[in-house]
XYZ file of C-alpha atoms in Angstrom:
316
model
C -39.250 196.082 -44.429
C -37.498 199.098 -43.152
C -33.645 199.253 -43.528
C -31.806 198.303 -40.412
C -28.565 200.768 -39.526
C -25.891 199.429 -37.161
C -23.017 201.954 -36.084
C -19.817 200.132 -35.406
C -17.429 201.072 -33.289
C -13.355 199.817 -33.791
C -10.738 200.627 -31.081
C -7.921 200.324 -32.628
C -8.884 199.096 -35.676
C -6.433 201.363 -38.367
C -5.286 198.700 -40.421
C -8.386 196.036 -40.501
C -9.583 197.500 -43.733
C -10.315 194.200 -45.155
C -12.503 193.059 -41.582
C -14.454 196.362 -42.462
C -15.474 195.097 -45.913
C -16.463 192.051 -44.390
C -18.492 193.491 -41.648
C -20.044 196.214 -44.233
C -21.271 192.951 -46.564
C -22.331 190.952 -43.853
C -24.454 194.065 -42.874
C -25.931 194.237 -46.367
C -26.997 190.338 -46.639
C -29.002 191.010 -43.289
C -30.499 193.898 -44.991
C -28.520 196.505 -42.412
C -26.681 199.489 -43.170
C -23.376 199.361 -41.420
C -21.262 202.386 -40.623
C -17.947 201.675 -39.430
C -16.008 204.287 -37.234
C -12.649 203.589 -35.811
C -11.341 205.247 -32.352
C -7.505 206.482 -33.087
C -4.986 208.349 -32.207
C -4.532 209.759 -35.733
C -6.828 210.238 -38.631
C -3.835 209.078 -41.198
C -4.617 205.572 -40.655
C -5.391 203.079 -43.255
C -9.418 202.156 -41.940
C -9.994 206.273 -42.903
C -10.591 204.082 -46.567
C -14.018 202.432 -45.506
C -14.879 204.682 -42.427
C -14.505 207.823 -40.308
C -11.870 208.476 -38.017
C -12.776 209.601 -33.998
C -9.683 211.064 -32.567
C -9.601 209.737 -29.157
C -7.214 209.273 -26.030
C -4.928 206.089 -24.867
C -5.898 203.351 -23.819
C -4.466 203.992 -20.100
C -5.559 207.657 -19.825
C -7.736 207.569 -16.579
C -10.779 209.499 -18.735
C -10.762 207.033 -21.730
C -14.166 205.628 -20.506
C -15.683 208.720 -20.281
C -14.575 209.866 -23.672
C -15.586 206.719 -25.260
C -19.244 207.603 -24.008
C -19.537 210.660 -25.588
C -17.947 208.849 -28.789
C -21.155 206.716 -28.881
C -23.529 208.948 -27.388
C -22.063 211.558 -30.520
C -21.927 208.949 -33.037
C -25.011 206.576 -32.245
C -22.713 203.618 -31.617
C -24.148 200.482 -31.807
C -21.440 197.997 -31.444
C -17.490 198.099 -30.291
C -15.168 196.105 -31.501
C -11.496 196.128 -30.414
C -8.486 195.191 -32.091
C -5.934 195.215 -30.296
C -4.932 194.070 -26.630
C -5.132 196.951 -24.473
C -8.701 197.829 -26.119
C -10.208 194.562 -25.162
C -10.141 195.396 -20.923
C -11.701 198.538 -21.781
C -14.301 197.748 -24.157
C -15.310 195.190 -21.231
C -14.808 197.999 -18.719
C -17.288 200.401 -20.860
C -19.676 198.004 -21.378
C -19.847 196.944 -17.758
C -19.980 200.483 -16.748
C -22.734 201.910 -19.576
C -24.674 198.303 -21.251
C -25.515 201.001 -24.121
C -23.677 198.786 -26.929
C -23.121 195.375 -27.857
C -19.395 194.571 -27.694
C -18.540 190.675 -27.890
C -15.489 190.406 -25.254
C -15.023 188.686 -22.172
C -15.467 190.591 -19.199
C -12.824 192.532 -18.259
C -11.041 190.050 -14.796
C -11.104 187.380 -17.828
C -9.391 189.586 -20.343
C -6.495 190.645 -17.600
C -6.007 187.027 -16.895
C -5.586 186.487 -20.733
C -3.003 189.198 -21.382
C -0.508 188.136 -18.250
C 1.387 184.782 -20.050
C 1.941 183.906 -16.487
C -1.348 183.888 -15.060
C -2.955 182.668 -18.543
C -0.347 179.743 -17.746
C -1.475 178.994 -14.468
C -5.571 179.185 -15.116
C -4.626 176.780 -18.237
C -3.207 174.144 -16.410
C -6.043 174.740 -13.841
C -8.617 174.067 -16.612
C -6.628 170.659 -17.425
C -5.418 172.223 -20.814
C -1.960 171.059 -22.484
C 0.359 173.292 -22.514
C 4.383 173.313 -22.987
C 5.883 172.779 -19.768
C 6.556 176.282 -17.597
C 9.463 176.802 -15.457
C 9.009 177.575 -12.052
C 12.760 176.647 -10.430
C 14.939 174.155 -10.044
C 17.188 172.831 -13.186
C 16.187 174.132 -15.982
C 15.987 172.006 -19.054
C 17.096 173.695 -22.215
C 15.814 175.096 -25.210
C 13.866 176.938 -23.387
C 11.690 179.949 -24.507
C 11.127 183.711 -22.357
C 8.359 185.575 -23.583
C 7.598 189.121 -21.704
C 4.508 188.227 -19.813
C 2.852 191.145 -20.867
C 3.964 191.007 -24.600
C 1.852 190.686 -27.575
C 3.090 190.454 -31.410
C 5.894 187.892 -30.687
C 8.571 190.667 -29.087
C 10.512 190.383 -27.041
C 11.255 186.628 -27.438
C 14.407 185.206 -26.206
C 15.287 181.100 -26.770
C 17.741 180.051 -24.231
C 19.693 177.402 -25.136
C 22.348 177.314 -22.111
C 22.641 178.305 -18.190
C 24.897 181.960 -19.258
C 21.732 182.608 -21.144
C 18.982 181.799 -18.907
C 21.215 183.516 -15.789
C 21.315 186.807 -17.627
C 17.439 186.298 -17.775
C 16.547 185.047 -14.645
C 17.223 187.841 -13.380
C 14.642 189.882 -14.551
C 12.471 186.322 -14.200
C 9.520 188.283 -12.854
C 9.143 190.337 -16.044
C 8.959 186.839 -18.539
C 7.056 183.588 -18.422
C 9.701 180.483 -19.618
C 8.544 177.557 -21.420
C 9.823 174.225 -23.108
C 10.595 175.673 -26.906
C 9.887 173.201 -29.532
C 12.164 174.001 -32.429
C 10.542 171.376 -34.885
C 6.782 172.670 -35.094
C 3.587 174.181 -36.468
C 1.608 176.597 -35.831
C -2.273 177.105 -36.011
C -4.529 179.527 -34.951
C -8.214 178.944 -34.462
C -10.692 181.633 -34.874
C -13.685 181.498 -32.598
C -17.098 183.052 -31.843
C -19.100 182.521 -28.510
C -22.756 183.727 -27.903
C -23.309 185.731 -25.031
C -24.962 182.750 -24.106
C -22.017 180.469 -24.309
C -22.141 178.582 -27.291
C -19.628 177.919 -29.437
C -21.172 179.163 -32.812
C -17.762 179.008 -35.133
C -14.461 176.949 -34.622
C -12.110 177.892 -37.553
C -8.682 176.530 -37.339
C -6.008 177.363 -39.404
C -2.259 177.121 -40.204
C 0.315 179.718 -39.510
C 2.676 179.849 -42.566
C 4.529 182.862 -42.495
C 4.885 185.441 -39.476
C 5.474 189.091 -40.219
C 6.260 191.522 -37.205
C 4.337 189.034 -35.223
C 1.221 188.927 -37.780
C 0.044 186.865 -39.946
C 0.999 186.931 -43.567
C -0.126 183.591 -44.640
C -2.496 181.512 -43.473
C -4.516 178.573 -44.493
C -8.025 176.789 -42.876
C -7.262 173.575 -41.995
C -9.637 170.470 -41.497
C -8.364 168.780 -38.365
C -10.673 167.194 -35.491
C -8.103 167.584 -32.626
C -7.684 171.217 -32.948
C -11.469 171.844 -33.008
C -12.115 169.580 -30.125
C -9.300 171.192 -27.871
C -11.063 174.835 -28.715
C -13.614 173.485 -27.897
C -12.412 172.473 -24.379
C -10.684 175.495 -23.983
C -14.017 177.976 -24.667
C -16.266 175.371 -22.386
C -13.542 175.324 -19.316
C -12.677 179.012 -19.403
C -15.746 179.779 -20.117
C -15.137 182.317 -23.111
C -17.249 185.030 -24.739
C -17.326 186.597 -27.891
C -14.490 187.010 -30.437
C -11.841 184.961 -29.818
C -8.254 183.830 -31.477
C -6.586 180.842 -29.834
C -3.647 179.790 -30.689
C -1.346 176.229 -30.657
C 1.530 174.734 -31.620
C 2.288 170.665 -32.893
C 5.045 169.052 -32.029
C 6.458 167.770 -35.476
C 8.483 165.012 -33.020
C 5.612 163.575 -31.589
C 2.641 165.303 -32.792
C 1.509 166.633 -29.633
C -0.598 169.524 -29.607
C -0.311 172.229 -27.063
C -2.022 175.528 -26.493
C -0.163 178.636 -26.902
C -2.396 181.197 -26.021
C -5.513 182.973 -25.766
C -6.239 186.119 -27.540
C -10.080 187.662 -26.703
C -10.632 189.772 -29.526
C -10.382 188.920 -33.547
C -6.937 187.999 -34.793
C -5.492 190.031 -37.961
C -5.969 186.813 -39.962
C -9.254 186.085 -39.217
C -10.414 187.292 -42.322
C -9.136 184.007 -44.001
C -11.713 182.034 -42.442
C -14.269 184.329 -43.041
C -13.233 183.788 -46.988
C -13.513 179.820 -46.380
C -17.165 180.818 -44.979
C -16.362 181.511 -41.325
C -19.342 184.470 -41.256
C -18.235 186.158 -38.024
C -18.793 189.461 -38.790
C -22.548 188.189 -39.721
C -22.543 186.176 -36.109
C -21.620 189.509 -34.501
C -24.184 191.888 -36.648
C -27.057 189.066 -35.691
C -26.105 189.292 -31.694
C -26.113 193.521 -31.987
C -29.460 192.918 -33.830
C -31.241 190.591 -30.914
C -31.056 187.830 -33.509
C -30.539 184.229 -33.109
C -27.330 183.106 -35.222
C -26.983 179.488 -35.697
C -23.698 176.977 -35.635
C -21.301 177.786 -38.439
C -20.374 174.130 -39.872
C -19.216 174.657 -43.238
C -16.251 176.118 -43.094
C -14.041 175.303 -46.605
C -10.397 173.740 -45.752
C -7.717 174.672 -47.949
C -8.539 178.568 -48.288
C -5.312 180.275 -48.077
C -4.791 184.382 -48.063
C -1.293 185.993 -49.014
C -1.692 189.421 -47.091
C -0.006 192.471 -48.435
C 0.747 196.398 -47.903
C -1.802 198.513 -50.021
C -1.901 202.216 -50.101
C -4.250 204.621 -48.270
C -3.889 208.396 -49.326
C -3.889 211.344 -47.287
C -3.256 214.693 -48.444
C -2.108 217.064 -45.647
């Protein structure tokens, strides 16, 4: 049998050395070679280690789309993959514009809906989803939590615990989305993988149990029926695509669990569930390869990862 080769694509991708591995051995059991490029602003970034390096624009600048076309016209791109927020609308913009690569995203109205808290808010309680309870006037009951609507990475959070507080902030209201806070909980986040087709092929959640800079530092899978049946819900009512991180918190009061937030592209941690058997990386390889991937079900609970700072070298 000849020897498949898939090109991948990241945008934004500088640090997810260890997704890289994980795509480049997936790649390798399907009997693909996989070459992994990453689309940066600088070629000093960590992902250099297991890949080459395109210098490219921002993710605003009004050519980016065309640029990214010569990128995979150059490089024989098969498949884009972004990693961060701003990357997702355009890899949905590109692919809607050009259809020459496989890029497993929601399309791009979806994605802006996502990455407004405010909106996201709104289209969750449309969808009948539980969510903590969002202020929109009247007497506000404290703690309450203001998170930039267009944030990412947990900045920019403020807990307001009395009326001086939420004064100062409501006047700049427009710029945050404020929520119930729940001081005594947990938090999970569950990685997911739609077809193109709409079916829910993985449901990995997992528990958040130390937060660095807004990432994950450790996380472990976690066996528990209510948060796969509420992704579930979620992915069928908002009818989701692709990679997908979703995210909740538990009540430790009264147990109830509420969702967070949506994030359409893979989460930093998702290579924890990939090490408790979570193949996404294979599920996105079969898609890019017109193959037919099946449900992942066994998916081990109790696999924890402890994430830490390793060294790439440059010499300039």
């Amino acid at each position: 049998m000849e020897k498949k080769h898939l090109n991948i694509l990241f945008l934004g991708g500088a640090k997810r050395v260890s997704m890289g591995r994980k795509i480049i051995e997936a790649g390798l059991r399907l009997g693909a070679d996989v070459r992994i490029f990453s689309y940066e602003l600088s070629r000093q970034v960590p992902v250099a280690a297991i890949g080459e390096v395109v210098i490219g624009l921002k993710w605003n600048d009004s050519a980016i789309l065309e640029h990214l076309h010569s990128v995979v016209e150059e490089y024989r791109i098969d498949v884009m993959l972004p990693f961060v927020d701003a990357a997702v609308g355009v890899a949905g913009l590109y692919v809607a514009r050009y259809n020459d690569v496989w890029a497993p995203v929601v399309n791009p109205s979806t994605a802006e809906i996502l990455f407004d808290k405010l909106a996201s808010a709104t289209a969750f309680e449309e969808a009948s989803l539980d969510i903590p309870e969002t202020y929109r006037g009247g007497r506000p009951v404290f703690p309450l939590i203001a998170k930039p609507r267009h944030g990412s990475a947990s900045k920019g959070l403020i807990v307001i615990n009395d009326i001086p507080e939420f004064r100062r902030i409501d006047k700049v209201r427009d710029e945050y989305i404020l929520q119930r806070y729940y001081p005594e909980r947990r938090e999970y986040t569950v990685d997911c993988y739609i077809s193109r087709d709409g079916e829910a092929l993985c449901i990995s959640p997992r528990e958040r149990l130390e937060v660095v800079n807004g990432e994950v530092s450790r996380t472990v899978t976690v066996d528990d029926p209510e948060l796969y049946e509420a992704s579930l819900s979620a992915i069928s009512r908002l009818r989701l695509r692709g990679a997908v991180t979703i995210q909740y918190l538990r009540d430790r009061v009264t147990g109830r669990l509420m969702l967070m937030e949506i994030n359409p592209r893979l989460g930093g941690g998702v290579v924890c569930s990939v090490h408790a058997g979570a193949d996404i990386p294979g599920l996105i390889l079969k898609e890019a390869l017109g193959l037919n991937p099946a449900v992942i079900k066994d998916i081990k609970p109790g696999t924890l990862i402890c994430r830490y700072f390793e060294e790439t070298v440059f010499y300039v």
